XYZ file of C-alpha atoms in Angstrom:
636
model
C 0.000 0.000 0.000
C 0.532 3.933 -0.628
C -1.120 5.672 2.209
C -1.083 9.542 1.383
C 0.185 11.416 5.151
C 0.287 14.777 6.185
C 2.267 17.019 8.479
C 2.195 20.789 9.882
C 5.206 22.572 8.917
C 5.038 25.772 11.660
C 8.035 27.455 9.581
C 6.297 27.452 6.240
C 2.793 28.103 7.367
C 1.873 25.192 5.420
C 0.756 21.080 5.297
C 3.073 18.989 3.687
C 1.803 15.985 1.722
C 3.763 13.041 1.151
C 3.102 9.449 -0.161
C 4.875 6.383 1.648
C 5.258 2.812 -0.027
C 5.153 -0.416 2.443
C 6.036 -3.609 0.911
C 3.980 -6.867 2.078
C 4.706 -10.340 1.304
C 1.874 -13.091 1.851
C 2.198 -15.948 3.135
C 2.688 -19.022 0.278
C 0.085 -21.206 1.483
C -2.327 -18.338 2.273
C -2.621 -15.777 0.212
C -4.668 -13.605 2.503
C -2.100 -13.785 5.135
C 0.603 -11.416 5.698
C 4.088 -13.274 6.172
C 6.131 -10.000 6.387
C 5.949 -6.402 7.007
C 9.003 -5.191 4.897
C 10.200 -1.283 6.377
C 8.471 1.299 4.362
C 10.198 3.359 1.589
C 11.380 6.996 1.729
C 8.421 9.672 2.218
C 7.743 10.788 -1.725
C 6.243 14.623 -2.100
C 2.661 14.033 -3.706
C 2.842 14.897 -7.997
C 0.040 14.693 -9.737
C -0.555 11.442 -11.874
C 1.712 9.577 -9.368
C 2.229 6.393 -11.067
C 3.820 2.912 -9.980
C 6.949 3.536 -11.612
C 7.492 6.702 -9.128
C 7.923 8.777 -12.833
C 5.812 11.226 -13.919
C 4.088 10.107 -17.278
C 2.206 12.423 -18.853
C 2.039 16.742 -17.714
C -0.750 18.839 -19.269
C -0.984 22.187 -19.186
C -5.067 22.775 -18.287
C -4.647 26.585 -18.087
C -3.151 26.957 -21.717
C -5.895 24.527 -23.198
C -8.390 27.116 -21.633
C -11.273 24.435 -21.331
C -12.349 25.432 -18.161
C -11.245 26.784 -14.691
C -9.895 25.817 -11.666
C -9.737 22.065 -10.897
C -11.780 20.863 -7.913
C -9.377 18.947 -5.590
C -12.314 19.145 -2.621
C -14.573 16.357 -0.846
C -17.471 17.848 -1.606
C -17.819 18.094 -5.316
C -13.798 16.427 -6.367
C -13.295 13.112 -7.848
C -10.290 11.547 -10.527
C -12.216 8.755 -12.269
C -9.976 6.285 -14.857
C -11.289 5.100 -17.816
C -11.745 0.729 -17.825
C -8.662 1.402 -20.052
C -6.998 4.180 -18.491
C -6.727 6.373 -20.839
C -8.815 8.844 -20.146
C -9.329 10.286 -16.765
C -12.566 12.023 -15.095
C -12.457 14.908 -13.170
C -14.340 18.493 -11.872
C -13.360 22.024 -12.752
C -15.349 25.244 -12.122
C -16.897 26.343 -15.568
C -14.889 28.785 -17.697
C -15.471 32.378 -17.431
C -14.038 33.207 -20.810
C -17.817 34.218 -22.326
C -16.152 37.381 -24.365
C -17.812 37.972 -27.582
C -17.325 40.041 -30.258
C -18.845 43.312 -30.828
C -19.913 45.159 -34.122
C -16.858 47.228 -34.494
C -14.710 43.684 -34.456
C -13.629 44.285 -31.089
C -13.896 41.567 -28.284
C -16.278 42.235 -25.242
C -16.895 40.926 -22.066
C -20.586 39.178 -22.377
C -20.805 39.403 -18.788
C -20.747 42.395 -16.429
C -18.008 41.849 -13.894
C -19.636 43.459 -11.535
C -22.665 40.574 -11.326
C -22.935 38.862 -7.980
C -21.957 35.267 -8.444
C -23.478 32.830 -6.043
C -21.010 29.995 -4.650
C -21.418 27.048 -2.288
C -20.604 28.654 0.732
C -17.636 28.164 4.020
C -14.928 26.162 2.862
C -16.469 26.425 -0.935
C -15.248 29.856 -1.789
C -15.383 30.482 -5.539
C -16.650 26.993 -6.461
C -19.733 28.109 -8.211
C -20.330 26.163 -11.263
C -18.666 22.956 -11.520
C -18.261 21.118 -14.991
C -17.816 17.431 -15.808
C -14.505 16.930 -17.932
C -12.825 14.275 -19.478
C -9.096 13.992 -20.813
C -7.400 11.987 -23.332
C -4.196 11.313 -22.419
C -3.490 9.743 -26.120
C -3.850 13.076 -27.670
C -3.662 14.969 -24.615
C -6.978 16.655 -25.178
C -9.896 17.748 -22.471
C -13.445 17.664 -23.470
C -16.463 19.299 -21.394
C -19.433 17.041 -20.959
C -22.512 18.258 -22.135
C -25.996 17.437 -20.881
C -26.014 18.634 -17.535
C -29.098 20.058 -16.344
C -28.710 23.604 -16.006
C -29.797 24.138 -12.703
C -27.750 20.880 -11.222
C -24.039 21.228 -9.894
C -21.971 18.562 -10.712
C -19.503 16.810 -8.440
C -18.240 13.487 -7.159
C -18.263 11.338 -11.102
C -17.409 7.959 -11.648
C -17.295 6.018 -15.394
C -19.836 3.572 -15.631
C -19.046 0.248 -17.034
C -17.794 0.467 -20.913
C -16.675 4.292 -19.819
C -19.000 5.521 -22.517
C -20.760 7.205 -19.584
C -20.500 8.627 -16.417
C -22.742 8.724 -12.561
C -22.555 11.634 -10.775
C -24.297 13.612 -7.486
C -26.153 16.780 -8.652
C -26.839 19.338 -6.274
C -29.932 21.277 -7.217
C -28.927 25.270 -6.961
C -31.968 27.123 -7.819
C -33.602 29.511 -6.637
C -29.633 29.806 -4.474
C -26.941 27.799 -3.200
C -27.052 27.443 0.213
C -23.514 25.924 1.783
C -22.924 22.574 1.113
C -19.528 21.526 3.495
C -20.587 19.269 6.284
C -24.215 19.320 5.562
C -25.740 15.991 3.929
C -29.148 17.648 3.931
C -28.724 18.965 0.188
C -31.267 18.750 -1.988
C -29.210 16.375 -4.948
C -29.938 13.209 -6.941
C -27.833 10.401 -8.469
C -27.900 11.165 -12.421
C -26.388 9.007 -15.216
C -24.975 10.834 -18.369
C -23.551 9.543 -21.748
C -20.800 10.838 -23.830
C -23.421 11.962 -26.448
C -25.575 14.617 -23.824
C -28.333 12.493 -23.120
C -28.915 12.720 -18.751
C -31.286 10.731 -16.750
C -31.484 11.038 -12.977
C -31.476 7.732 -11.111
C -32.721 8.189 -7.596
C -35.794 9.707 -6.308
C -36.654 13.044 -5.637
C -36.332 15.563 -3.213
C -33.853 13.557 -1.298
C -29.991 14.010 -0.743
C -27.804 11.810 -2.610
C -23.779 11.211 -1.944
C -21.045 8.453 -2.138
C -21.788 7.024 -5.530
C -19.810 3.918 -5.976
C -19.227 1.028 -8.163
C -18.785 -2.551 -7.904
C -15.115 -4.348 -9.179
C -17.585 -6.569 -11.682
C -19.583 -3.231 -12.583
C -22.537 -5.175 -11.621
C -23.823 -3.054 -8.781
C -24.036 1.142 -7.793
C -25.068 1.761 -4.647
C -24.747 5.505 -2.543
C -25.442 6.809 0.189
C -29.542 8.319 0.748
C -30.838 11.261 3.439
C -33.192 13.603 4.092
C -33.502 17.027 2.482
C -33.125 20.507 5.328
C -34.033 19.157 8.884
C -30.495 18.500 10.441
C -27.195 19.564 8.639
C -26.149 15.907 9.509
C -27.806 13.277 9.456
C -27.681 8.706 9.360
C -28.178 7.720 6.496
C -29.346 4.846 4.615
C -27.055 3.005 1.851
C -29.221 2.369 -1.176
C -28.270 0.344 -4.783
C -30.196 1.262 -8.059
C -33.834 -0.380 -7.124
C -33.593 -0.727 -3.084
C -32.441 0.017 0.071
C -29.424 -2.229 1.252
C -28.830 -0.560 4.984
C -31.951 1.611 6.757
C -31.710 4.126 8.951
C -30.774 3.071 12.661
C -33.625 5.222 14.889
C -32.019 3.774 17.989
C -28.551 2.943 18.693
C -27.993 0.117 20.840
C -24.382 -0.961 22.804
C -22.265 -2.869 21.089
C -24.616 -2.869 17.662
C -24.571 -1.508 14.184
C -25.014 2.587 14.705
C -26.174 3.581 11.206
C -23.980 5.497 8.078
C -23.109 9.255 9.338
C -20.261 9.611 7.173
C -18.419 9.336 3.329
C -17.606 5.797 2.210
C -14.118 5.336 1.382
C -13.434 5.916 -2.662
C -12.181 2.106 -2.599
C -14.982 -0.116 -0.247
C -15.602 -3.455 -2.055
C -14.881 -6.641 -1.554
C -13.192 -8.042 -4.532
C -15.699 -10.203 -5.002
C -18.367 -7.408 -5.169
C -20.475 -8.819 -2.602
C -19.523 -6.960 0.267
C -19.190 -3.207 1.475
C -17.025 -2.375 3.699
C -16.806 1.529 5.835
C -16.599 3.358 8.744
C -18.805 5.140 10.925
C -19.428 6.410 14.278
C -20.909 3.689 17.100
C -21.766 5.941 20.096
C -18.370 6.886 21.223
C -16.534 5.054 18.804
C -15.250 5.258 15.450
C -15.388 1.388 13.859
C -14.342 -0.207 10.497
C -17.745 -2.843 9.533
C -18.016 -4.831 6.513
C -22.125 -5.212 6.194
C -23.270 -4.633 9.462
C -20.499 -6.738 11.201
C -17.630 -5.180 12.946
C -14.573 -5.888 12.155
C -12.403 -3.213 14.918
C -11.975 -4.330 18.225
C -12.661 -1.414 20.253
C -12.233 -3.065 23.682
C -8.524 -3.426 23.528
C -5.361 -0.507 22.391
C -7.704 1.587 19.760
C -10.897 3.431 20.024
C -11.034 4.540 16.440
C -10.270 2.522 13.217
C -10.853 4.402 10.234
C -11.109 2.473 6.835
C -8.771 4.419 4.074
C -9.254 2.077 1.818
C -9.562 -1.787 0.139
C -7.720 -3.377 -2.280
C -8.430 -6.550 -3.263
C -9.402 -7.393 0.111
C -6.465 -5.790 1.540
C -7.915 -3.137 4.298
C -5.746 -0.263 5.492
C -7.155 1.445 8.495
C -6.005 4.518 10.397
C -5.695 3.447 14.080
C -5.697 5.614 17.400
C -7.076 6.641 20.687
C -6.836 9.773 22.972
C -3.063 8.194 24.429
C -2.236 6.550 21.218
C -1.379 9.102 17.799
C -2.519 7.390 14.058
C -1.006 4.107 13.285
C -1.296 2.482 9.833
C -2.753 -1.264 10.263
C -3.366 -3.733 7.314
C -5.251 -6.830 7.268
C -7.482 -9.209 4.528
C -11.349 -9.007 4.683
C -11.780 -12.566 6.417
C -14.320 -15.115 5.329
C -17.840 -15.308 6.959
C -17.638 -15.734 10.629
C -13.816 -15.095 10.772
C -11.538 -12.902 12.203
C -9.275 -10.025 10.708
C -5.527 -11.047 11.785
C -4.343 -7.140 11.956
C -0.910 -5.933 11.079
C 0.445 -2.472 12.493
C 2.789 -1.427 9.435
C 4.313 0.598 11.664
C 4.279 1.788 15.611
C 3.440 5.116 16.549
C 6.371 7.501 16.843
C 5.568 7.796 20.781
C 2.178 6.937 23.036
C 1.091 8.780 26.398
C 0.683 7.338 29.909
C -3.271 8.953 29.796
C -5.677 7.499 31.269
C -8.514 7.442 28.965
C -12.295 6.149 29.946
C -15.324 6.395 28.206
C -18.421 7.781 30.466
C -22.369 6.261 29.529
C -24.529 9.175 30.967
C -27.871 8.544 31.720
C -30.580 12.473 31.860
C -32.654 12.234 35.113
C -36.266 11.877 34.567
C -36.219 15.558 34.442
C -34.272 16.059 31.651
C -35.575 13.249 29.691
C -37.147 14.144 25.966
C -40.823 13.473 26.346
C -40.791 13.120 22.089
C -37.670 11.021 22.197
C -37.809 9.595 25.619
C -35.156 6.915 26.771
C -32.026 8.693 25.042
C -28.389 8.662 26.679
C -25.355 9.907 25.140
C -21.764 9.962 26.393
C -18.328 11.674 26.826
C -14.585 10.723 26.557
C -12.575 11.586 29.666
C -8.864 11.761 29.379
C -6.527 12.313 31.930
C -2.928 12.474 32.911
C -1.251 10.144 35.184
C -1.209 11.593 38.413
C -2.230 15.041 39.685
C 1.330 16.917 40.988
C 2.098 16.996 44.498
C -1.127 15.234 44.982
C -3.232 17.648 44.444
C -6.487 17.706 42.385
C -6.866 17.763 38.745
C -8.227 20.662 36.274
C -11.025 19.599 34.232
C -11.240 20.955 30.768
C -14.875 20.525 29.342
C -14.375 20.179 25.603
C -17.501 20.302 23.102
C -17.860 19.265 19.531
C -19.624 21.633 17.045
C -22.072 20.690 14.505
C -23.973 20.225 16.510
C -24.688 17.203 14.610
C -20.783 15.559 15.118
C -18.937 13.426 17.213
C -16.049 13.203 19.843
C -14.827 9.363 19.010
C -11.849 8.063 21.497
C -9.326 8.997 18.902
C -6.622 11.227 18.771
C -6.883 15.035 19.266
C -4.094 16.786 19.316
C -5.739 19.655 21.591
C -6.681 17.345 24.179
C -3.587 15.456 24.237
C -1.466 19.073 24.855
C -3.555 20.175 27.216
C -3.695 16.884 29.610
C 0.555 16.861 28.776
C 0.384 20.199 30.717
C -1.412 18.319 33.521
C -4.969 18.991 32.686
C -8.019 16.720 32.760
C -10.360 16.693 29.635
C -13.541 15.512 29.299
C -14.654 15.104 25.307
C -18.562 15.258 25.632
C -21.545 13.909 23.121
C -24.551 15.304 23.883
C -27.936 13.907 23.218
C -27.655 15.336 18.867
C -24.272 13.895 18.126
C -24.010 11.218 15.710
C -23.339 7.341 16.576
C -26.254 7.524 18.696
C -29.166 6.686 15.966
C -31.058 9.158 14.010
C -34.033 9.696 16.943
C -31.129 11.281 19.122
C -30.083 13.801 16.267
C -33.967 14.946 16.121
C -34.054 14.995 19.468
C -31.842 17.962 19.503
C -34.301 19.949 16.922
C -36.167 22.936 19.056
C -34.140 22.411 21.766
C -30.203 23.620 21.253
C -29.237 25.762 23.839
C -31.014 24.377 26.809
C -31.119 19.970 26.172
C -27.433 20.222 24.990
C -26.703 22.362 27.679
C -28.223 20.441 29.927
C -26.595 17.273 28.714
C -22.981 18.816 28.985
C -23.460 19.670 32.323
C -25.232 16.192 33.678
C -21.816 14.789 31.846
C -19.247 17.412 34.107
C -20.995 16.119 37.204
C -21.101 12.604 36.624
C -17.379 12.917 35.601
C -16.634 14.670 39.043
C -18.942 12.567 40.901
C -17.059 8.936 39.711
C -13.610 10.536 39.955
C -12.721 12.041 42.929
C -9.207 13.063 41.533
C -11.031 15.959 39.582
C -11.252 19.153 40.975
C -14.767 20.471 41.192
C -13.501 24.121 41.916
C -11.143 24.461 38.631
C -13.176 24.005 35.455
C -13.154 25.688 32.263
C -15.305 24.974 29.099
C -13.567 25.058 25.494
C -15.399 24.453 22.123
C -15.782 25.793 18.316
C -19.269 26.734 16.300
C -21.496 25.266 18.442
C -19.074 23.696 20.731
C -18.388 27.781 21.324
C -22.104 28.445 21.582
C -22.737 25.887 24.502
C -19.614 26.967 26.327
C -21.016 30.614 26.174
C -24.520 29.062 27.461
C -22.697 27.071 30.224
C -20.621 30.354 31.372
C -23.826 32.475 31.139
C -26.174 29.365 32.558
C -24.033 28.779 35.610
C -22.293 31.703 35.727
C -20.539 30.357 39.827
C -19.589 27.097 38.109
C -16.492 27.594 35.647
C -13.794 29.364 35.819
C -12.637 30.582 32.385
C -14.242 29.962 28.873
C -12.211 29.898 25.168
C -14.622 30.155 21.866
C -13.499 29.468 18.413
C -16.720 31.066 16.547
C -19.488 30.852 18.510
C -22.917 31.357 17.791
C -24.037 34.444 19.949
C -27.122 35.623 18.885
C -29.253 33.409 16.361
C -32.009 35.989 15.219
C -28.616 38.476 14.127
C -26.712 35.621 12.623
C -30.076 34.756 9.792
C -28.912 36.809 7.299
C -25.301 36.733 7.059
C -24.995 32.152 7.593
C -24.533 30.490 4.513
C -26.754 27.705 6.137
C -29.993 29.805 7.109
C -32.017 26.887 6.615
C -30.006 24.991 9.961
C -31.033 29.108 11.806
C -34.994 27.849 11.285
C -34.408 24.232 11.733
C -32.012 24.437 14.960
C -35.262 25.993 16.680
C -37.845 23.828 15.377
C -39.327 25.932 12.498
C -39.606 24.337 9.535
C -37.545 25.916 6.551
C -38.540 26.942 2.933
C -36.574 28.825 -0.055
C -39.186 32.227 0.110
C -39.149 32.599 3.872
C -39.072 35.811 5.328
C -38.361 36.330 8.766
C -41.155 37.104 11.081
C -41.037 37.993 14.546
C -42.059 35.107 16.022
C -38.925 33.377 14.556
C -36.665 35.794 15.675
C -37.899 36.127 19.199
C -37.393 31.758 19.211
C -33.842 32.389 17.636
C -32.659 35.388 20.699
C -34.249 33.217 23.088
C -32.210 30.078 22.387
C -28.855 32.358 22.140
C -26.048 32.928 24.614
C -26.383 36.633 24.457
C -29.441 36.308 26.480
C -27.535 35.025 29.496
C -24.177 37.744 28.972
C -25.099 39.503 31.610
C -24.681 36.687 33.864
C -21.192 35.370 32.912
C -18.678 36.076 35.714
C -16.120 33.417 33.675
C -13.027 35.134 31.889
C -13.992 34.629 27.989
C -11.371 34.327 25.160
C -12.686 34.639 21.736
C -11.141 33.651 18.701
C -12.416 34.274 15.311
C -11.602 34.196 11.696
C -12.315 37.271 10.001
C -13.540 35.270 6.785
C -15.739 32.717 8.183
C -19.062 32.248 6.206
C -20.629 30.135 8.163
C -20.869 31.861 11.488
C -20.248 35.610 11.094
C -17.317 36.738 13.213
C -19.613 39.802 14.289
C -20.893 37.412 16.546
C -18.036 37.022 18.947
C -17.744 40.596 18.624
C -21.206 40.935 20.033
C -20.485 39.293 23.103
C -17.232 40.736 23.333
C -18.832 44.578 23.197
C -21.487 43.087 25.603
C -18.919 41.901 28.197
C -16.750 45.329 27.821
C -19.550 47.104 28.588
C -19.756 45.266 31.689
C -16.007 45.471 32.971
C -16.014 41.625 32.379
C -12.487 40.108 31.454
C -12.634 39.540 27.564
C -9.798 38.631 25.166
C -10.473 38.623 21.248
C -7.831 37.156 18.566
C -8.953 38.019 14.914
C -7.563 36.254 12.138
C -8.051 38.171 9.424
C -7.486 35.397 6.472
C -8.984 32.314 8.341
C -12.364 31.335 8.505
C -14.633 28.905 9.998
C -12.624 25.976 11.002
C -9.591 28.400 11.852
C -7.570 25.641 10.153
C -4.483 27.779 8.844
C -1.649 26.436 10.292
C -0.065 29.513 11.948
C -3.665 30.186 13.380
C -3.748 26.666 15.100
C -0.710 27.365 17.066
C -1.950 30.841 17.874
C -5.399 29.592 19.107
C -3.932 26.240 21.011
C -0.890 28.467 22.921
C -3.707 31.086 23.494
C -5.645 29.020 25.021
C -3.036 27.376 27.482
C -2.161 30.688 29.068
C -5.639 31.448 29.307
C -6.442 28.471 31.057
C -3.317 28.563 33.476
C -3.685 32.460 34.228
C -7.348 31.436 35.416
C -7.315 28.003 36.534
C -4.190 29.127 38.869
C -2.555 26.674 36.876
C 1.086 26.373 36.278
C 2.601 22.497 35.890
C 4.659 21.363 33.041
C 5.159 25.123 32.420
C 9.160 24.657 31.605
C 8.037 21.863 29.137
C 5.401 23.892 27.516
C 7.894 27.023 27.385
C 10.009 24.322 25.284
């Protein structure tokens, strides 16, 4: 295998991508069993059209040919398709601009005003407005456009279709407007099939959202992934083929059981055989790798996430870890029916962590319970460090996923392993909402953000301090991003004598102010239980539900220090709304810190402004935890 790794390079600002080749040699009376792990090759910088030869074949120039503009190298809409004969390759661009046209006088025209707003797909989408289908020869070393498209469908995520005298794709419907597509599966899109000549038909039903299109090795079979259209941003989802549903939705999540689809299958997930499917997906506070319903991780033992990369002819490569235990590479053959996988690690981690790590079941009281969706629990990850310093009691970091429709799995995270190497205690919670849970306990959530996940986060702080005495009840802070930032705002505003500092990575302040300026205004109605159309104007009613359900309701109650960071491009939540809170806590003498990052913006993924944001944090935490171990190590 080739796995494809990545690494922050601090100096240059800037990810560097690198493929790495381990050799494997089977054993000669079983073919599915490794013999030998051979030591892996040199790390090779990623080229494009990286071959098997490590040589560069073929180089075409796409911006002289002028067929179209930039190439889409995203998740969302990007794909590189080969031809059954590999000679032509499949692939997304955004449509050309070049519409000049000639004028009476002979002289050449723009047929477009510049000046024309031009809708695009929203945070983390920038500029990817109108993607095209294209095709190159690499014979003749010429790129051809497919026509047939619907007009008002978006292109993205193509496959050939057996013969390669045709393609599948996902379209995403954009009319009347785009609203933003990255991490929301609730797009209105459909599975379409389109030949070489122009003619299109659409495959899969309508008013649904479509992803994940992919073929069987015998070109027998399609199958994708199926959801609902607005409602949650996320969602479980159901796998489908061409005429049925092969996996349902799971409603209810029980231990130990199948959880339901919440994620993108792997580009590569068939058996060679094409009779089984193999992915990964979220099982309550897991991550697991299951072939058809059965799992095939082993959760109970080193790792608490396995992440499928991909198969190859029954080969599995997974991506291994745990909140003590950084990404491992492991390899092993899809076993036979009631078998198990014999795993190989191709190669240790570079170092693991004497954490403690636990997972926590927490149960609502009766009080707390959803009378619509009554019975739910949910869960957190608590890591620790080894032993609290001169025996004295541990800080507890509370640490909330956004979404809110995501997941904390025990797996690596590089914030919570720095901050429990500096001696603090975090505790990685799943509210009733996340996903691994079932589908009833992301509706469950709908109406009711900003008091049930509240609510939830809390009940998970006290049963962490009431089963581990070790914790310190008087030295807790609350951390968290999007909506991660909004709860920590509601628990600092909520129980304004119970933590001790706050940091925010774009938080959600005030709902009703944030409806015009989201690129997801359909999640601003559906969040608070109002059901969401295209023509809606806002009425007052649905902006009194929005302010009521926002932090800013509660700012004059927050005692806690609060450090905001935001990114001064984000689309998604509108860095005015930190500053809201921030001018509201000025105003009322209450410590406030703001970092603005200018040319980062919603995930505040730049690499300079994830250093920035984690050391922030740190001395925010020790000034106001009165916290100050492993300081000489975190100076180095």
């Amino acid at each position: 295998p080739r796995p494809e790794l990545s690494q922050s390079d601090p100096v240059r600002g800037s990810r560097i991508r690198y493929s790495q080749r381990w050799t494997l040699i089977a054993d000669s009376n079983d073919r599915k069993s490794i013999k030998t792990v051979l030591p892996p090759g040199p790390c090779v910088p990623i080229l494009p059209f990286f071959l098997p030869k490590n040589g560069l074949r073929k180089s075409l120039n796409l911006t002289a040919l002028n067929r179209h503009g930039r190439v889409y190298d995203d998740a969302q809409f990007g794909c590189l398709s080969w031809s059954e004969c590999e000679n032509k390759l499949l692939y997304v661009a955004e449509k050309s601009k070049n519409t000049s046209v000639e004028t009476h006088d002979g002289k050449s025209a723009c047929g477009k005003d510049r000046s024309v707003y031009s809708e695009d797909w929203g945070e983390g989408l920038t500029n990817k407005s109108a993607p095209v289908l294209c095709a190159v020869n690499l014979q003749i070393g010429f790129v051809s456009v497919l026509q047939g498209v619907p007009p008002d469908i978006s292109p993205g995520q193509a496959l050939w279709a057996p013969g390669s005298q045709s393609v599948f794709f996902v379209g995403w419907y954009h009319e009347p407007f785009r609203l933003g597509l990255k991490f929301c599966s609730n797009r209105r899109s459909a599975l379409f099939k389109l030949d070489l000549d122009g003619n299109c038909e659409r495959l899969s039903g309508p008013n649904l959202s479509v992803s994940c299109p992919r073929l069987s090795p015998d070109g027998s079979t399609l199958i994708y992934l199926q959801g609902r259209v607005f409602g949650p941003h996320s969602q479980c989802l159901s796998l489908h083929g061409k005429t049925s549903s092969l996996l349902d939705v799971v409603n209810r999540a029980q231990p130990g059981e199948f959880a339901g689809v919440y994620e993108a299958l792997p580009s590569c997930c068939w058996s060679a055989d094409s009779q089984r499917v193999v992915f990964s997906s979220a099982r309550r506070n897991w991550k697991v790798t299951t072939a058809y319903l059965r799992s095939l991780s082993d959760v109970s033992k080193q790792y608490g996430s396995w992440k499928l990369l991909t198969v190859q002819k029954d080969l599995m490569v997974v991506c291994c870890s745990s909140p003590n235990t950084p990404p491992t590479l492991r390899v092993g053959f899809l076993p036979s029916a009631g078998e198990d996988v014999t795993w190989r690690t191709l190669q240790q981690p570079i170092m693991t962590f004497d954490f403690h790590w636990t997972v926590l079941d927490v149960t609502p009281p009766p009080e707390e319970d959803n009378t619509h969706y009554s019975g739910l629990d949910f869960g957190a990850v608590l890591v620790k460090p080894p032993r609290p310093l001169h025996d004295a009691k541990t800080p507890l970091v509370v640490f909330i996923h956004g979404g809110p429709h995501s997941q904390f799995p025990a797996e690596w995270n590089s914030t919570t392993a720095g901050l429990v190497k500096l001696g603090l205690a975090v505790l990685m919670v799943n509210y009733r909402g996340s996903t691994g849970f079932g589908q009833d306990s992301i509706l469950s959530l709908i109406g009711r953000i900003g008091s049930q996940d509240v609510k939830d986060v809390q009940r998970a702080v006290l049963t962490a301090l009431r089963t581990d005495i070790t914790l310190d009840p008087k030295r807790l802070a609350v951390i968290g991003g999007s909506h991660g930032g909004f709860l920590s705002c509601h628990l600092v505003g909520q129980y304004p004598d119970f933590y001790r500092a706050c940091a925010a990575r774009n938080p959600v302040i005030n709902a009703a102010t944030l409806l015009g300026t989201s690129d997801i205004v359909d999640w601003r109605y559906s969040s608070v239980g109002l059901q969401y159309s295209y023509d809606q104007i806002p009425t007052a009613e649905a902006l009194a539900a929005m302010l009521e359900k926002s932090p800013i309701t509660h700012a004059a109650q927050i005692k806690a220090p609060v450090l905001l960071m935001l990114g001064g491009r984000d689309r998604r939540v509108s860095p005015h709304q930190g500053l809201e809170l921030y001018k509201a806590l000025k105003s009322r003498a209450s410590p406030v810190r703001l970092l603005w990052f200018p040319e980062d913006g919603h995930s505040l993924s730049r690499v300079d402004t994830l250093a920035d944001c984690f050391l922030n944090t740190v001395l925010w935490l020790q000034q106001h935890l009165q916290t100050h171990t492993h300081q000489k190590e975190f100076c180095c």
